[in-house]
Each structure stands twice: as C-alpha cells, then as structure tokens.
Amino acid sequence: MNSNARQGVALVTGAGQGIGLGIAAALAEAGFRVALTDVNGAAAARSAADLAERGLTTLGLELDVVRAEDWARSVEAVTGRWGRLDVLVNNAGISPRGTIESTDEALWDLTLAINLKGPWLGIKTCLPRLREHRGTIVNIGSTRSTRPMPGLFPYVTSKAGLLGLTRQVAAECLPYGPTCNMVAPGWVDTPGERVIQAAHGRPDFPEGVRNLTTSEEVGAAVVYLASAAGRKVNGVILYLDSGLHLADDAGMVYLPDEVRIRYHQPQGEPGRA
Ligand SMILES: NC(=O)c1ccc[n+]([C@@H]2O[C@H](COP(=O)([O-])OP(=O)(O)OC[C@H]3O[C@@H](n4cnc5c(N)ncnc54)[C@H](O)[C@@H]3O)[C@@H](O)[C@H]2O)c1
C-alpha cells in the first residue's frame, strides 16, 4: 500500500507525537492524504514533513481542539487543499492524575475540554464534509473508558463520556453516515506517557512492563475502521490491550504490587504541562 492508492483524506488531532503520529503514519501508508494537526503547530509541521520525506502525502496544521475557530480554519485548509474529508480521528488528549477530592475545577475543566468537548467540536465542524462520502470518525478512548482506576478521576470520567458520545454520534448518523467508533488502547509508550511516568518515579518506563500496545497497532486498527473492510463496524469500543481490561484490577495485572500502588497515588498534576 502506498500514497498512490488515494483512499481519501484524513485529519488526525494531537498528531505531533505519540499515538496520533502513529495513526497518521499508518493512514498515510495506507494511501490516505493526512492532515496532522496539533496544538503544538511546530510539532505538527515537523511530523508532517518527516512523513512527506518518506513519499507520503501530508499537511501539518496548528489546531487546538477546544477552539471552534481552529476547527473551522483547519477543515477549510484541508478541504481547500484536497477537496474532501473522509476520516476524522479525535486523538488529542491529556491524562492528569487526580482523585474526586484532589481534582480542582480548573483541572476538571481542562481535562473535559480537551478530551470530550474537543471531539464534539471536531465532529460538529467536520460532519457536513464527512457526510459527503459516508466517512468515518474514530475517537481514541482508553481501557479506562469502561474500567475506572483510583487516582484518574477526571481522565476516566472524560473517556467514559467519550464512549457515550461515540455511541450517540453513531446513532444520530445511522441514516447517512459517517460511522463512529472508539479505539481503546491499553498502555502505550509515548512521549506524553513518559513524562507522566517520570513524575511518578518511573523514569525507566516501560522497562519490565509487559503487554504494552504500540502506536503502530493503534494506527492499524484505525486504518481497518477507515477502510472498506471496516465499514460495517459502527458504535463499538475496540479494545487494543490483549484483553487485559477483562481482569478485575482494570488491566494492571502485569505490574508488581509495589509499582501498582505508586502508580495509583496522585502526585502533582503532570497532565497540566
Ligand atoms: N499512552 C497511553 O498509554 C494511552 C493509553 C490509552 C489511551 N491513550 C490516549 O491516546 C491519546 C494520545 O496519547 P499519547 O500518549 O500519544 O499522548 P502524548 O502526550 O504523547 O501526545 C498527545 C499530543 O496531543 C497534543 N495535544 C494536547 N492538547 C491538545 C489540544 N488541546 N489540542 C490539540 N492537540 C493537543 C499534544 O501536543 C501532543 O502532541 C490520548 O487521547 C490518550 O488519552 C493513551
């Protein structure tokens, strides 16, 4: 598969690094023209240029998902360049630590804005163009969408909300498309996750941890949902965690007790960074 396949046009949020970049690369390699967007415009431009150097068709754009005007400008830029929009991937997200009581209103507002309001604004803005070719929306959730974990109060709440939004969008769009699904990765080694782990005393992450999911695996799942083979899949949560969410302790079975306890403890708020 290569850029000559011309499958359509995709927009990925938070694509400057980590999972979003993995998704963008996989879509581009599958033949999509891909807009890599990020609140960090320089990172989006750099990642888009890196993929373009590999012969892939990309565009880098600055887009803060909580700003409706950024969405309008970005969708205009994408459709102005390529004439259509087929796939929207709502990947941008933050995962700050906090309990019911340690979470203040600012952290709640920030987490819910980026992780939940952002996808809604994106879907609302992109919907007219996505309808034109019966497109696809993929929201990047988490095993935490259905499996709570102490110390992740605003994150779990936002990702559970995103699952509800996913199903609601699928239901509202049944007559005319697009499809709307959630991909829910387990633990993925990304730059953002490394910052959080380091702040919690795990600078060695992910050494010794088993069953990590990779950004490439998340990308492959998104390509499947966006391709003809995935067209009948709608309104689902697709777990990518080797089934670990089935364990009683929300998939943390692979960690030694000592590490697990430390991971659960809220210390600081790295997600604000
Ligand atoms: N890493 C994991 O273990 C893991 C597991 C399950 C789900 N996820 C989800 O995957 C997604 C990506 O996570 P990651 O680990 O790659 O994170 P990351 O921090 O490495 O990358 C996130 C990217 O999103 C961008 N971003 C942040 N706020 C934004 C905003 N307001 N608008 C646009 N872009 C913004 C950042 O600049 C960054 O480039 C998130 O939604 C996260 O919740 C991650």
Coordinates of N, CA and C in Angstrom, one line a residue, residues 1 7 20 38 66 90 113 123 128 140 148 156 165 175 182 246 251:
M1 N 0.8 -1.2 0.0 CA 0.0 0.0 0.0 C 0.9 1.2 0.0
Q7 N -6.8 6.7 -1.0 CA -8.1 6.2 -0.4 C -9.0 7.3 0.1
G20 N -1.0 9.7 18.1 CA -1.6 10.4 17.0 C -0.6 10.4 15.8
D38 N -2.1 19.6 15.6 CA -1.7 19.6 17.0 C -1.8 21.0 17.5
V66 N -9.9 22.6 21.5 CA -11.0 23.2 22.3 C -11.4 24.6 21.7
N90 N -10.2 11.7 16.4 CA -10.0 12.5 17.6 C -9.1 11.8 18.6
A113 N -12.5 19.5 28.7 CA -12.5 20.4 27.5 C -11.7 19.7 26.4
I123 N -16.3 16.9 15.5 CA -17.3 16.2 14.8 C -18.3 17.1 14.2
P128 N -20.5 18.0 8.0 CA -21.0 18.2 6.6 C -20.1 17.6 5.5
I140 N -10.2 8.2 20.0 CA -9.3 7.4 20.8 C -9.6 7.5 22.3
P148 N -12.7 1.9 35.5 CA -12.1 3.0 36.3 C -10.8 2.6 37.0
V156 N -10.8 9.3 33.6 CA -11.7 8.2 33.5 C -13.1 8.8 33.1
L165 N -20.5 9.6 23.9 CA -20.5 10.5 22.7 C -20.4 9.6 21.4
P175 N -28.5 7.1 9.4 CA -29.1 7.2 8.1 C -28.2 7.6 7.0
M182 N -14.9 3.8 18.7 CA -13.8 4.2 19.7 C -12.8 3.1 19.6
L246 N -10.2 -7.2 30.9 CA -11.1 -8.2 31.5 C -10.7 -8.6 32.9
G251 N -6.7 -4.2 34.3 CA -5.6 -4.3 33.4 C -4.3 -4.0 34.0

